[in-house]
Coordinates of C-alpha atoms (C1' of nucleotides) in Angstrom, one line a residue:
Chain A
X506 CA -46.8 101.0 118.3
X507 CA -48.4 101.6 121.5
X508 CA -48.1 105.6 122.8
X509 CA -49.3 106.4 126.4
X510 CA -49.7 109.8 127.2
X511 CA -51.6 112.2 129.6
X512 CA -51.3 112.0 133.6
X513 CA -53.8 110.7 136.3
X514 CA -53.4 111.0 140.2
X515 CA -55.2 107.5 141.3
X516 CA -55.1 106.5 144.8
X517 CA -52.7 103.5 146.4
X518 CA -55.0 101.2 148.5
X519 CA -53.5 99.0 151.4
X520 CA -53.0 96.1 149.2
X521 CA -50.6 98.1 147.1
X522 CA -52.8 98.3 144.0
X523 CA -53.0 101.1 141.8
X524 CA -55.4 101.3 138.7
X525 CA -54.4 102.2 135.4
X526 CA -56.5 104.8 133.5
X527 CA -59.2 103.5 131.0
X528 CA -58.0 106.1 128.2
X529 CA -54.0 103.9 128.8
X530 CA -55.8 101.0 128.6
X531 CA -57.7 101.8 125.6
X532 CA -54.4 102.3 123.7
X533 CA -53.2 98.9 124.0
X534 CA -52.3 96.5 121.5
X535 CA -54.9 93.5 120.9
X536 CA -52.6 91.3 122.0
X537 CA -50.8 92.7 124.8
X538 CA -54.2 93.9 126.9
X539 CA -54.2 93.2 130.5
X540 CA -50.2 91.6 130.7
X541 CA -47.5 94.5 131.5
X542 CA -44.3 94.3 133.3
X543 CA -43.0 96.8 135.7
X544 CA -39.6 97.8 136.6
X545 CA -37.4 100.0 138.4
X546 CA -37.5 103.6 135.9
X547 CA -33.9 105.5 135.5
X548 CA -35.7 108.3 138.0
X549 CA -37.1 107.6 141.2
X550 CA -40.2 105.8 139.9
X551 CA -41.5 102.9 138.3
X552 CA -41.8 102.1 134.6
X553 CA -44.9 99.9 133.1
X554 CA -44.2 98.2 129.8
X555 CA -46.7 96.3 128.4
X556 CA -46.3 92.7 127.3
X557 CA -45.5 93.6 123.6
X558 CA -43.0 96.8 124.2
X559 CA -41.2 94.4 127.0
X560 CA -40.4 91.7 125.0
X561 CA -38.8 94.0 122.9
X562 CA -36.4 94.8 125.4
X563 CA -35.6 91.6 126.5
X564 CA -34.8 90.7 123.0
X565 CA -32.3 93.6 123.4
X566 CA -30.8 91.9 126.2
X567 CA -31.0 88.3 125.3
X568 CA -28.4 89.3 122.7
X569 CA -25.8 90.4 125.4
X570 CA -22.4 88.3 125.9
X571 CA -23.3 87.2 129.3
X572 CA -19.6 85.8 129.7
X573 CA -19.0 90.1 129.8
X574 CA -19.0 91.1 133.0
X575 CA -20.7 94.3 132.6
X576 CA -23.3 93.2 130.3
X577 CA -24.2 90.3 133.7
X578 CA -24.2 93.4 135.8
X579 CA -26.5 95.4 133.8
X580 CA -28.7 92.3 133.1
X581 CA -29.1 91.7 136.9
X582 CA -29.7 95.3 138.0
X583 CA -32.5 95.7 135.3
X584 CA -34.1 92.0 135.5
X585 CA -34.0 91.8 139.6
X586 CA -36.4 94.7 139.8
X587 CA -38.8 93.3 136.8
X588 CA -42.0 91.7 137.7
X589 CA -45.1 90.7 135.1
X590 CA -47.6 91.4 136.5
X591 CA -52.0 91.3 135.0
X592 CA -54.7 93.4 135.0
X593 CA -57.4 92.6 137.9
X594 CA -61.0 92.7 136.9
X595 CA -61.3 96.2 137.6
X596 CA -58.1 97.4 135.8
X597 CA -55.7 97.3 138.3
X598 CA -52.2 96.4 139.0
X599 CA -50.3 95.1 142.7
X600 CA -47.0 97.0 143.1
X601 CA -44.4 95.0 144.9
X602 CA -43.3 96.2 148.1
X603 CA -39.5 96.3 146.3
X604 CA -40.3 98.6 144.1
X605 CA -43.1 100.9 146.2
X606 CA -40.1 101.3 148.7
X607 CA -37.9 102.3 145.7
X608 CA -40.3 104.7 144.2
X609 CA -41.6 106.0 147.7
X610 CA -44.9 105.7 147.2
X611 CA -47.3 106.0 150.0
X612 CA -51.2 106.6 149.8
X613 CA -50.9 108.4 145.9
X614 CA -49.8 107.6 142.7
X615 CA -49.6 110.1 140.3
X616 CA -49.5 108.1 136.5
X617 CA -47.8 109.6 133.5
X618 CA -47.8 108.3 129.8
X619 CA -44.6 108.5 127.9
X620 CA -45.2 107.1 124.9
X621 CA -44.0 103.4 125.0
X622 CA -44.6 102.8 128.5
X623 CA -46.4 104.3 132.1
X624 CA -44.0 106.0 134.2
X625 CA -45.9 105.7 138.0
X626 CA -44.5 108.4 140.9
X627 CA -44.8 109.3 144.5
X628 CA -46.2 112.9 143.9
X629 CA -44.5 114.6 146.3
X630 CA -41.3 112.6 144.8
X631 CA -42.3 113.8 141.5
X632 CA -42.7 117.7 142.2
X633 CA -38.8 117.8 143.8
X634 CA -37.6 115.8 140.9
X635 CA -39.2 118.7 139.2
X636 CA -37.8 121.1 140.7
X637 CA -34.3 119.9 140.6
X638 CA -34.5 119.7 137.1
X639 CA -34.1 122.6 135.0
X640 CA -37.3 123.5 134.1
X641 CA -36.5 125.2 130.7
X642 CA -38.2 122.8 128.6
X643 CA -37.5 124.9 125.7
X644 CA -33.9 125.1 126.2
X645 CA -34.0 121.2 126.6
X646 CA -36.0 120.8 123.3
X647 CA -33.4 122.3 121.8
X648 CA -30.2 120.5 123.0
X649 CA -32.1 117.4 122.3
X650 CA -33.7 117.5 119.2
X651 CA -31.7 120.5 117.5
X652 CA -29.7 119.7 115.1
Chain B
X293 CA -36.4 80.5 126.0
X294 CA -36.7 80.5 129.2
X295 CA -36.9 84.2 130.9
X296 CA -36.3 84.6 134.9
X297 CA -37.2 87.9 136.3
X298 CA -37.4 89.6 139.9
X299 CA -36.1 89.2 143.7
X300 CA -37.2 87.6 146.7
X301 CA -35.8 87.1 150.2
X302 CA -36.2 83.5 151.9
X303 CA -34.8 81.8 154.4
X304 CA -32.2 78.7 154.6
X305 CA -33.7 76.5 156.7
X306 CA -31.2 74.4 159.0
X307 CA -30.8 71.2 156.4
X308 CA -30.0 74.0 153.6
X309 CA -33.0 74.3 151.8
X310 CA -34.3 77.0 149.9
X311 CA -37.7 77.7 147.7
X312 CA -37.7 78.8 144.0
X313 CA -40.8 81.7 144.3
X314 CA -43.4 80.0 142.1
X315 CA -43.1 83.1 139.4
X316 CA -39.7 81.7 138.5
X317 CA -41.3 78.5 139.0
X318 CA -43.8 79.3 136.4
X319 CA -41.9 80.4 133.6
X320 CA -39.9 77.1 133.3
X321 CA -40.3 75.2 130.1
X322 CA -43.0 72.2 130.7
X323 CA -40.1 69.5 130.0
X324 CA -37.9 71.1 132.4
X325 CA -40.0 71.3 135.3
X326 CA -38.2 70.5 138.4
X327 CA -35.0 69.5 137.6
X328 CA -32.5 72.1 138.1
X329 CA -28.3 72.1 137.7
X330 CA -27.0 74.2 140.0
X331 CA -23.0 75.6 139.8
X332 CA -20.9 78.3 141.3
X333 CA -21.3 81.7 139.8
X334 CA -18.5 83.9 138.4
X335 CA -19.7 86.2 140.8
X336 CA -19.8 85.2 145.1
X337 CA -23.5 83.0 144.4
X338 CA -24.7 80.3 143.1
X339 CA -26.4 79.7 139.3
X340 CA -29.2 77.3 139.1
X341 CA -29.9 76.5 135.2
X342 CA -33.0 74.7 134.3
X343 CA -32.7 71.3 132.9
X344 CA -33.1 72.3 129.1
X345 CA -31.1 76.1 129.5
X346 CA -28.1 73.6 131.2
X347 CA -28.3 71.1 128.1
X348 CA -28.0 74.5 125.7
X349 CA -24.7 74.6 128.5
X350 CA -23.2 71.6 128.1
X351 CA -23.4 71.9 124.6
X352 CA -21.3 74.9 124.6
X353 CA -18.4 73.6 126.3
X354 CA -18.4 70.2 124.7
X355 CA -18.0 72.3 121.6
X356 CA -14.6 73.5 123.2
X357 CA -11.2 72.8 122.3
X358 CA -10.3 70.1 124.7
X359 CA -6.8 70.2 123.4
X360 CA -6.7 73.9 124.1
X361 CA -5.3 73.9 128.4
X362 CA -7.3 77.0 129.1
X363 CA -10.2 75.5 127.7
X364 CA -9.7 72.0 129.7
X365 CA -9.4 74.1 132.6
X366 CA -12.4 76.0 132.1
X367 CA -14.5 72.9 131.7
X368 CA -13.3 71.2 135.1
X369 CA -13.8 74.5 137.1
X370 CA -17.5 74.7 136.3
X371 CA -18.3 71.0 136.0
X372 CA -16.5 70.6 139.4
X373 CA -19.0 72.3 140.7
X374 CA -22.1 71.5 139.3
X375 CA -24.8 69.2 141.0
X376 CA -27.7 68.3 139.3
X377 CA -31.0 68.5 141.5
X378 CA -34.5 68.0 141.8
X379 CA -37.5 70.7 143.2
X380 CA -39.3 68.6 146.4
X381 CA -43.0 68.6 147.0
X382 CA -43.0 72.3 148.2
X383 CA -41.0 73.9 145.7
X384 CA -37.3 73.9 147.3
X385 CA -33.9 72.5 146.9
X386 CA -31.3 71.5 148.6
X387 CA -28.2 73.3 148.5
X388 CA -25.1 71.5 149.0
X389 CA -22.2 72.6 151.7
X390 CA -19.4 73.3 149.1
X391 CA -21.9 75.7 147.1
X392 CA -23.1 77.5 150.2
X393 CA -19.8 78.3 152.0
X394 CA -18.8 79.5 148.1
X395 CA -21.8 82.2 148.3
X396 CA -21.0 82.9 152.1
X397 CA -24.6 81.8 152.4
X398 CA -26.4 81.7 156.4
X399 CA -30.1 81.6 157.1
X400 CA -31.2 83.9 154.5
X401 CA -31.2 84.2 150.3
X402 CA -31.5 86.0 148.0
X403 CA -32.9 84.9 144.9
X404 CA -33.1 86.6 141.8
X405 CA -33.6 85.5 137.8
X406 CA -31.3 86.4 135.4
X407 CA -32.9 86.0 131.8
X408 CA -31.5 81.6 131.5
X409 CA -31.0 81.1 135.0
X410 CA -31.5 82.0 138.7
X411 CA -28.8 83.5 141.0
X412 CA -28.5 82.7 144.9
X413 CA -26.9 85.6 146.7
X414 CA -26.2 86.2 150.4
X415 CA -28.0 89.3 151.2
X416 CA -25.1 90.7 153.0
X417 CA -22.5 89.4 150.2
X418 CA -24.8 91.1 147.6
X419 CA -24.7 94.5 149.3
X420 CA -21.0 94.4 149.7
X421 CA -20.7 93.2 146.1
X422 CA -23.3 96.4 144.8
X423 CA -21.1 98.9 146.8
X424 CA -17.9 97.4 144.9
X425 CA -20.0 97.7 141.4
X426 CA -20.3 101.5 140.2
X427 CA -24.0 101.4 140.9
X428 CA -25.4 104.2 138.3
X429 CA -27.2 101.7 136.3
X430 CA -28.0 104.4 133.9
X431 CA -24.2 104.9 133.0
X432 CA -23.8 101.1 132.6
X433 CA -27.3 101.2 130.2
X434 CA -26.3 104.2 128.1
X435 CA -22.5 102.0 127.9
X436 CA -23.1 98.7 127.1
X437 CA -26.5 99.4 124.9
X438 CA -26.8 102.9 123.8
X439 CA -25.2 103.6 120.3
Chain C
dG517 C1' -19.5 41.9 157.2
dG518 C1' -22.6 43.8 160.5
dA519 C1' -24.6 47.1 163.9
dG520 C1' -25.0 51.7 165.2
dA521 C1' -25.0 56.4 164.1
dT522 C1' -25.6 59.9 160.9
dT523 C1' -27.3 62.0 156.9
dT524 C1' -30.7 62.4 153.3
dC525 C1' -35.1 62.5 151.5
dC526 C1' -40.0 62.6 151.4
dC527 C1' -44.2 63.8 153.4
dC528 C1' -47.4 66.3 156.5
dA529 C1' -49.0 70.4 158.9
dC530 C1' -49.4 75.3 159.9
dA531 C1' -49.5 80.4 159.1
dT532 C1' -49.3 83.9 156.1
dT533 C1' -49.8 86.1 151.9
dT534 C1' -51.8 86.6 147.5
dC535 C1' -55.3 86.5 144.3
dC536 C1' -60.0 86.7 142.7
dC537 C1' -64.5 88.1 143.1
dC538 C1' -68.3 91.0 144.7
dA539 C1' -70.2 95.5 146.2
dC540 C1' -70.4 100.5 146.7
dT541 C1' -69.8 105.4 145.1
dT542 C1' -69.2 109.0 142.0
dG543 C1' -69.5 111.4 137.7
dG544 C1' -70.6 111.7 132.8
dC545 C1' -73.7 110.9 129.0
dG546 C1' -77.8 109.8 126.6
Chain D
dC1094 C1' -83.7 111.2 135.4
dG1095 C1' -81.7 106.8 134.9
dC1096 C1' -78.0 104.1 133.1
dC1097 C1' -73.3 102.9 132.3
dA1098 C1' -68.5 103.3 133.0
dA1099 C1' -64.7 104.1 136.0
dG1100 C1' -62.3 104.2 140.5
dT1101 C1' -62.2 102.4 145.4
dG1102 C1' -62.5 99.2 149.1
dG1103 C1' -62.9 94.8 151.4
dG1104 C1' -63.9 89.6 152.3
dG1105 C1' -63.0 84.7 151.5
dA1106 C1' -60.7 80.9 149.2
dA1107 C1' -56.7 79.1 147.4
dA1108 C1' -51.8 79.1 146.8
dT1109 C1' -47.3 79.9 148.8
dG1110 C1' -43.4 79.8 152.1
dT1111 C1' -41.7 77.6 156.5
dG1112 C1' -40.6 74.2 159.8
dG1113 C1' -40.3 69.6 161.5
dG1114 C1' -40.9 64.4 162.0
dG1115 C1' -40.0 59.8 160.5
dA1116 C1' -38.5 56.3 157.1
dA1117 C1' -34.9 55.0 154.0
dA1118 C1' -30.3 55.2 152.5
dT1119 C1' -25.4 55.9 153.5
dC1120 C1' -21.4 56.0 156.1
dT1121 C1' -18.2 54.6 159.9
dC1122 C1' -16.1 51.9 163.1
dC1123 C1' -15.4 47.6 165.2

DNA sequence: GGAGATTTCCCCACATTTCCCCACTTGGCG
DNA sequence: CGCCAAGTGGGGAAATGTGGGGAAATCTCC
């Protein structure tokens, strides 16, 4: 199982490409090196899967009743923002201008690894998500993983 | 199994065409290339269902009940609609007048894949529609897939 | 049944975007 | 001190989206 981690602040050129850090790549599977597929992320920001932890998902989804309304709804607003996209020869990725404009992104990309996939933010985006959040990380430990 | 993913805007030209983006045209099955049944949605758009994902269709309602009236009239209100069709040199198809004042469609589309098919929304019909959906697509997640 | 008018389909042409490749700079390591 | 790896930027070729013209098929009206 793949597990990203650590954070990078990588510039966003004019073409809308960002690169992804060596020490991300590194922890790939064989098989899924240089194929990921981005999407819109829960927060303002864009989520990176790579090809083996997406098809995972899509698995998930394939087994939906699509005659249930809200399972077509949910399948649409996930699937309309997710695009496969492959590794240049220097390790980048091209962000779509959907989902730049979603994550407000401008000239900086700050890239975060959360274990199964890369979570990329606007960093002035990021720091007031921040600081809406409670930042009591211990408290939130706890209501999460206490028992 | 075919997997559709993503959005893009094009235009309607005057004799009612529209292109399939070549990512969606990519990820057809080789025997399916461009041939392409296309029907009216359950939602305000139109469903286009590749050539082999239509067959799998089919298949489903000939397995029906045909002595059953709800299931009679299920059948003839999606076969009424359906039209079979084929991609042209550059890509596009050509929508047909009943299907397009069903999707409120002008000079623009949107298109975007579903997982087995492709949807073709009126940008101003879609927005409408989103505004009538609750639109906290983390609700709808944590509901129809968390456990 | 036939001629004209209309629609449909296929092909060509253009402009834009996208993608791929090459080159430069910086910093770390041997 | 030099080499290699990693991040950044840009140029050129190919692919993609868009519009329109003309031939063939279809329809309509006489």
């Amino acid at each position: 199982m793949t597990s990203f981690k650590g954070q990078a602040q990588y510039s966003v050129d004019k073409k809308g490409r960002v690169a992804i850090p060596a020490k991300m790549r590194a922890s790939l599977n064989p098989e899924a090196v240089g194929t990921f597929t981005m999407t819109r992320g829960f927060e303002p920001c864009i989520y990176l899967y790579p090809l083996d932890e997406w098809q995972r998902k899509e698995s998930e989804y394939q087994s939906l009743n699509t005659y249930n309304r809200n399972a077509r709804h949910l399948i649409r607003s996930i699937l309309m923002w997710a695009e496969e996209v492959v590794l240049d020869g220097q390790g980048r990725i091209g962000l779509s201008k959907a989902l730049i404009e979603y994550a407000g992104l401008s000239d900086r990309a700050l890239i975060i690894g959360t274990m199964d996939r890369i979570e990329i933010w606007d960093p002035e985006v990021f720091g007031k998500f921040l600081s809406e959040q409670p930042d009591d990380h211990e408290a939130l430990a706890e209501s999460v993983m206490g028992s």
